[in-house]
mmCIF file of C-alpha atoms in Angstrom:
data_model
loop_
_atom_site.group_PDB
_atom_site.id
_atom_site.type_symbol
_atom_site.label_atom_id
_atom_site.label_comp_id
_atom_site.label_asym_id
_atom_site.label_seq_id
_atom_site.Cartn_x
_atom_site.Cartn_y
_atom_site.Cartn_z
ATOM 1 C CA UNK A 96 -5.766 13.706 -97.510
ATOM 2 C CA UNK A 97 -5.932 16.515 -94.964
ATOM 3 C CA UNK A 98 -3.129 16.668 -92.419
ATOM 4 C CA UNK A 99 -3.632 19.041 -89.477
ATOM 5 C CA UNK A 100 -1.014 21.741 -89.094
ATOM 6 C CA UNK A 101 0.953 22.226 -85.914
ATOM 7 C CA UNK A 102 0.377 25.891 -85.111
ATOM 8 C CA UNK A 103 1.353 26.751 -81.547
ATOM 9 C CA UNK A 104 -1.153 28.778 -79.542
ATOM 10 C CA UNK A 105 0.271 31.806 -77.734
ATOM 11 C CA UNK A 106 -1.226 33.240 -74.558
ATOM 12 C CA UNK A 107 -0.949 36.655 -72.953
ATOM 13 C CA UNK A 108 -2.794 38.146 -70.004
ATOM 14 C CA UNK A 109 -5.731 39.160 -72.217
ATOM 15 C CA UNK A 110 -5.238 37.370 -75.510
ATOM 16 C CA UNK A 111 -5.124 34.022 -77.231
ATOM 17 C CA UNK A 112 -3.235 33.839 -80.512
ATOM 18 C CA UNK A 113 -4.468 30.691 -82.206
ATOM 19 C CA UNK A 114 -4.393 28.900 -85.531
ATOM 20 C CA UNK A 115 -6.510 30.408 -88.289
ATOM 21 C CA UNK A 116 -9.545 28.333 -89.216
ATOM 22 C CA UNK A 117 -11.877 28.463 -92.180
ATOM 23 C CA UNK A 118 -14.620 29.319 -89.691
ATOM 24 C CA UNK A 119 -12.851 32.685 -89.134
ATOM 25 C CA UNK A 120 -13.867 33.817 -92.610
ATOM 26 C CA UNK A 121 -16.882 35.935 -91.589
ATOM 27 C CA UNK A 122 -14.996 37.777 -88.828
ATOM 28 C CA UNK A 123 -12.002 38.334 -91.117
ATOM 29 C CA UNK A 124 -14.250 39.617 -93.901
ATOM 30 C CA UNK A 125 -15.961 42.051 -91.524
ATOM 31 C CA UNK A 126 -12.578 43.362 -90.363
ATOM 32 C CA UNK A 127 -11.035 43.603 -93.854
ATOM 33 C CA UNK A 128 -14.190 45.379 -95.112
ATOM 34 C CA UNK A 129 -13.945 48.177 -92.560
ATOM 35 C CA UNK A 130 -12.519 51.481 -93.907
ATOM 36 C CA UNK A 131 -10.647 52.203 -90.672
ATOM 37 C CA UNK A 132 -8.797 48.899 -91.018
ATOM 38 C CA UNK A 133 -7.935 49.174 -94.710
ATOM 39 C CA UNK A 134 -7.198 52.900 -94.802
ATOM 40 C CA UNK A 135 -3.406 52.510 -94.665
ATOM 41 C CA UNK A 136 -3.148 48.979 -96.059
ATOM 42 C CA UNK A 137 -4.909 49.023 -99.410
ATOM 43 C CA UNK A 138 -7.201 52.009 -99.152
ATOM 44 C CA UNK A 139 -10.245 49.893 -99.985
ATOM 45 C CA UNK A 140 -12.365 47.122 -98.543
ATOM 46 C CA UNK A 141 -11.218 43.606 -99.370
ATOM 47 C CA UNK A 142 -13.584 41.371 -101.282
ATOM 48 C CA UNK A 143 -14.702 38.015 -99.963
ATOM 49 C CA UNK A 144 -12.458 36.382 -102.548
ATOM 50 C CA UNK A 145 -9.431 38.336 -101.303
ATOM 51 C CA UNK A 146 -10.150 37.534 -97.652
ATOM 52 C CA UNK A 147 -10.609 33.839 -98.494
ATOM 53 C CA UNK A 148 -7.247 33.827 -100.322
ATOM 54 C CA UNK A 149 -5.623 35.605 -97.362
ATOM 55 C CA UNK A 150 -6.957 33.029 -94.912
ATOM 56 C CA UNK A 151 -5.674 30.184 -97.087
ATOM 57 C CA UNK A 152 -2.318 31.984 -97.467
ATOM 58 C CA UNK A 153 -2.005 32.161 -93.680
ATOM 59 C CA UNK A 154 -2.520 28.408 -93.415
ATOM 60 C CA UNK A 155 -0.177 27.822 -96.349
ATOM 61 C CA UNK A 156 2.605 29.752 -94.647
ATOM 62 C CA UNK A 157 2.412 27.437 -91.647
ATOM 63 C CA UNK A 158 2.436 24.370 -93.899
ATOM 64 C CA UNK A 159 5.361 25.513 -96.063
ATOM 65 C CA UNK A 160 7.518 27.687 -93.778
ATOM 66 C CA UNK A 161 6.586 26.647 -90.237
ATOM 67 C CA UNK A 162 5.468 30.192 -89.451
ATOM 68 C CA UNK A 163 2.512 32.339 -90.382
ATOM 69 C CA UNK A 164 -0.342 34.343 -88.931
ATOM 70 C CA UNK A 165 -2.420 33.740 -85.848
ATOM 71 C CA UNK A 166 -5.968 34.829 -85.135
ATOM 72 C CA UNK A 167 -6.095 37.120 -82.096
ATOM 73 C CA UNK A 168 -8.957 36.466 -79.666
ATOM 74 C CA UNK A 169 -10.021 37.865 -76.334
ATOM 75 C CA UNK A 170 -9.139 35.133 -73.809
ATOM 76 C CA UNK A 171 -12.271 35.693 -71.737
ATOM 77 C CA UNK A 172 -14.979 36.273 -74.337
ATOM 78 C CA UNK A 173 -13.473 34.508 -77.355
ATOM 79 C CA UNK A 174 -14.198 37.621 -79.430
ATOM 80 C CA UNK A 175 -12.262 37.940 -82.684
ATOM 81 C CA UNK A 176 -9.816 40.857 -82.359
ATOM 82 C CA UNK A 177 -7.582 40.565 -85.410
ATOM 83 C CA UNK A 178 -4.604 38.873 -87.018
ATOM 84 C CA UNK A 179 -0.883 38.953 -86.285
ATOM 85 C CA UNK A 180 2.060 36.995 -87.588
ATOM 86 C CA UNK A 181 4.767 36.531 -90.186
ATOM 87 C CA UNK A 182 4.849 35.939 -93.903
ATOM 88 C CA UNK A 183 7.043 35.556 -96.929
ATOM 89 C CA UNK A 184 5.018 37.577 -99.412
ATOM 90 C CA UNK A 185 7.604 38.004 -102.211
ATOM 91 C CA UNK A 186 6.628 41.659 -102.386
ATOM 92 C CA UNK A 187 7.790 43.628 -105.391
ATOM 93 C CA UNK A 188 9.707 45.939 -103.102
ATOM 94 C CA UNK A 189 13.211 47.343 -103.447
ATOM 95 C CA UNK A 190 15.174 46.323 -101.572
ATOM 96 C CA UNK A 191 13.402 43.017 -100.954
ATOM 97 C CA UNK A 192 13.119 41.326 -97.583
ATOM 98 C CA UNK A 193 15.283 38.554 -99.041
ATOM 99 C CA UNK A 194 13.778 35.679 -97.080
ATOM 100 C CA UNK A 195 13.506 37.611 -93.817
ATOM 101 C CA UNK A 196 10.088 36.929 -92.249
ATOM 102 C CA UNK A 197 7.857 39.969 -92.619
ATOM 103 C CA UNK A 198 5.666 40.753 -89.645
ATOM 104 C CA UNK A 199 2.166 42.121 -89.942
ATOM 105 C CA UNK A 200 -0.693 42.982 -87.649
ATOM 106 C CA UNK A 201 -4.238 44.129 -88.222
ATOM 107 C CA UNK A 202 -6.971 44.587 -85.650
ATOM 108 C CA UNK A 203 -10.728 44.870 -85.778
ATOM 109 C CA UNK A 204 -11.926 48.380 -84.878
ATOM 110 C CA UNK A 205 -13.302 47.193 -81.510
ATOM 111 C CA UNK A 206 -9.724 46.352 -80.486
ATOM 112 C CA UNK A 207 -8.183 49.699 -81.488
ATOM 113 C CA UNK A 208 -6.710 51.940 -78.798
ATOM 114 C CA UNK A 209 -6.624 49.249 -76.099
ATOM 115 C CA UNK A 210 -2.997 48.081 -76.350
ATOM 116 C CA UNK A 211 -4.096 44.850 -78.031
ATOM 117 C CA UNK A 212 -1.757 45.304 -81.007
ATOM 118 C CA UNK A 213 1.304 45.803 -78.827
ATOM 119 C CA UNK A 214 0.367 42.834 -76.626
ATOM 120 C CA UNK A 215 -0.269 40.536 -79.601
ATOM 121 C CA UNK A 216 2.831 41.662 -81.509
ATOM 122 C CA UNK A 217 5.015 41.169 -78.421
ATOM 123 C CA UNK A 218 3.662 37.623 -78.003
ATOM 124 C CA UNK A 219 4.388 36.787 -81.646
ATOM 125 C CA UNK A 220 7.863 38.348 -81.417
ATOM 126 C CA UNK A 221 8.690 36.337 -78.279
ATOM 127 C CA UNK A 222 7.894 33.230 -80.330
ATOM 128 C CA UNK A 223 9.867 34.444 -83.362
ATOM 129 C CA UNK A 224 12.903 35.552 -81.349
ATOM 130 C CA UNK A 225 13.632 31.880 -80.689
ATOM 131 C CA UNK A 226 13.605 31.191 -84.441
ATOM 132 C CA UNK A 227 14.705 34.259 -86.400
ATOM 133 C CA UNK A 228 17.571 36.670 -85.881
ATOM 134 C CA UNK A 229 15.795 39.370 -87.861
ATOM 135 C CA UNK A 230 12.251 40.309 -88.881
ATOM 136 C CA UNK A 231 10.966 43.128 -91.052
ATOM 137 C CA UNK A 232 7.751 44.993 -91.676
ATOM 138 C CA UNK A 233 6.368 47.752 -93.862
ATOM 139 C CA UNK A 234 4.159 50.587 -92.661
ATOM 140 C CA UNK A 235 2.557 53.539 -94.412
ATOM 141 C CA UNK A 236 4.182 56.738 -93.071
ATOM 142 C CA UNK A 237 0.742 58.150 -92.125
ATOM 143 C CA UNK A 238 -0.219 55.079 -90.073
ATOM 144 C CA UNK A 239 0.626 56.593 -86.695
ATOM 145 C CA UNK A 240 -0.907 53.803 -84.565
ATOM 146 C CA UNK A 241 1.153 51.087 -86.315
ATOM 147 C CA UNK A 242 4.273 53.259 -86.201
ATOM 148 C CA UNK A 243 3.838 53.531 -82.416
ATOM 149 C CA UNK A 244 3.417 49.757 -82.076
ATOM 150 C CA UNK A 245 6.517 49.149 -84.223
ATOM 151 C CA UNK A 246 8.584 51.520 -82.098
ATOM 152 C CA UNK A 247 7.361 49.996 -78.808
ATOM 153 C CA UNK A 248 8.345 46.479 -79.867
ATOM 154 C CA UNK A 249 11.763 47.393 -81.245
ATOM 155 C CA UNK A 250 11.343 47.892 -84.999
ATOM 156 C CA UNK A 251 13.484 50.644 -86.503
ATOM 157 C CA UNK A 252 12.877 52.302 -89.838
ATOM 158 C CA UNK A 253 15.730 51.554 -92.233
ATOM 159 C CA UNK A 254 14.474 53.331 -95.348
ATOM 160 C CA UNK A 255 11.590 54.941 -97.178
ATOM 161 C CA UNK A 256 10.563 53.514 -100.508
ATOM 162 C CA UNK A 257 7.398 53.054 -102.520
ATOM 163 C CA UNK A 258 5.212 49.981 -102.641
ATOM 164 C CA UNK A 259 2.400 49.766 -105.184
ATOM 165 C CA UNK A 260 2.978 53.446 -105.906
ATOM 166 C CA UNK A 261 2.584 54.553 -102.269
ATOM 167 C CA UNK A 262 5.230 55.863 -99.849
ATOM 168 C CA UNK A 263 6.239 53.044 -97.514
ATOM 169 C CA UNK A 264 8.536 52.759 -94.534
ATOM 170 C CA UNK A 265 10.647 49.610 -94.302
ATOM 171 C CA UNK A 266 11.471 48.499 -90.752
ATOM 172 C CA UNK A 267 13.651 45.842 -89.208
ATOM 173 C CA UNK A 268 14.051 44.319 -85.787
ATOM 174 C CA UNK A 269 16.761 42.034 -84.462
ATOM 175 C CA UNK A 270 16.052 39.402 -81.858
ATOM 176 C CA UNK A 271 17.559 40.355 -78.487
ATOM 177 C CA UNK A 272 19.917 37.363 -78.592
ATOM 178 C CA UNK A 273 21.115 38.220 -82.107
ATOM 179 C CA UNK A 274 24.623 39.635 -82.335
ATOM 180 C CA UNK A 275 23.851 41.712 -85.454
#
């Protein structure tokens, strides 16, 4: 029996962060197939199977952990702009995140260079700051746009490592009310 998940919508001046839906598949596939989007993430377009699994993983995070990813939409037009949120991916990464929610963001090319990432990430972090003392993220050292977003929202690089054979920066951010 299907039980609907309680995924809180988040609103900003320009954006709606809403629950992922299976109907988002086509927009997600288009985004994850674009070379500009995948350049620093996997270096290749995602298959439909991979995007489907990602969409289900987002919903599964909400069901199991009470946090996950949102779909980012333009509040006025309803246009799909990307995905932002938190996961527990059990990455084979040393050192591991150890249960700390890992933040991620990815935007469709039409949303690049407009401040959408920073706005969406800030909205998600405002939500998470009430729940988590610390969050982490990983970013490829060459991914200048994501590095700028991370810096603007308070992530600090703690170390450089490799992930899946590629150089990777590991970042952390403490909630403003956290004493650590």
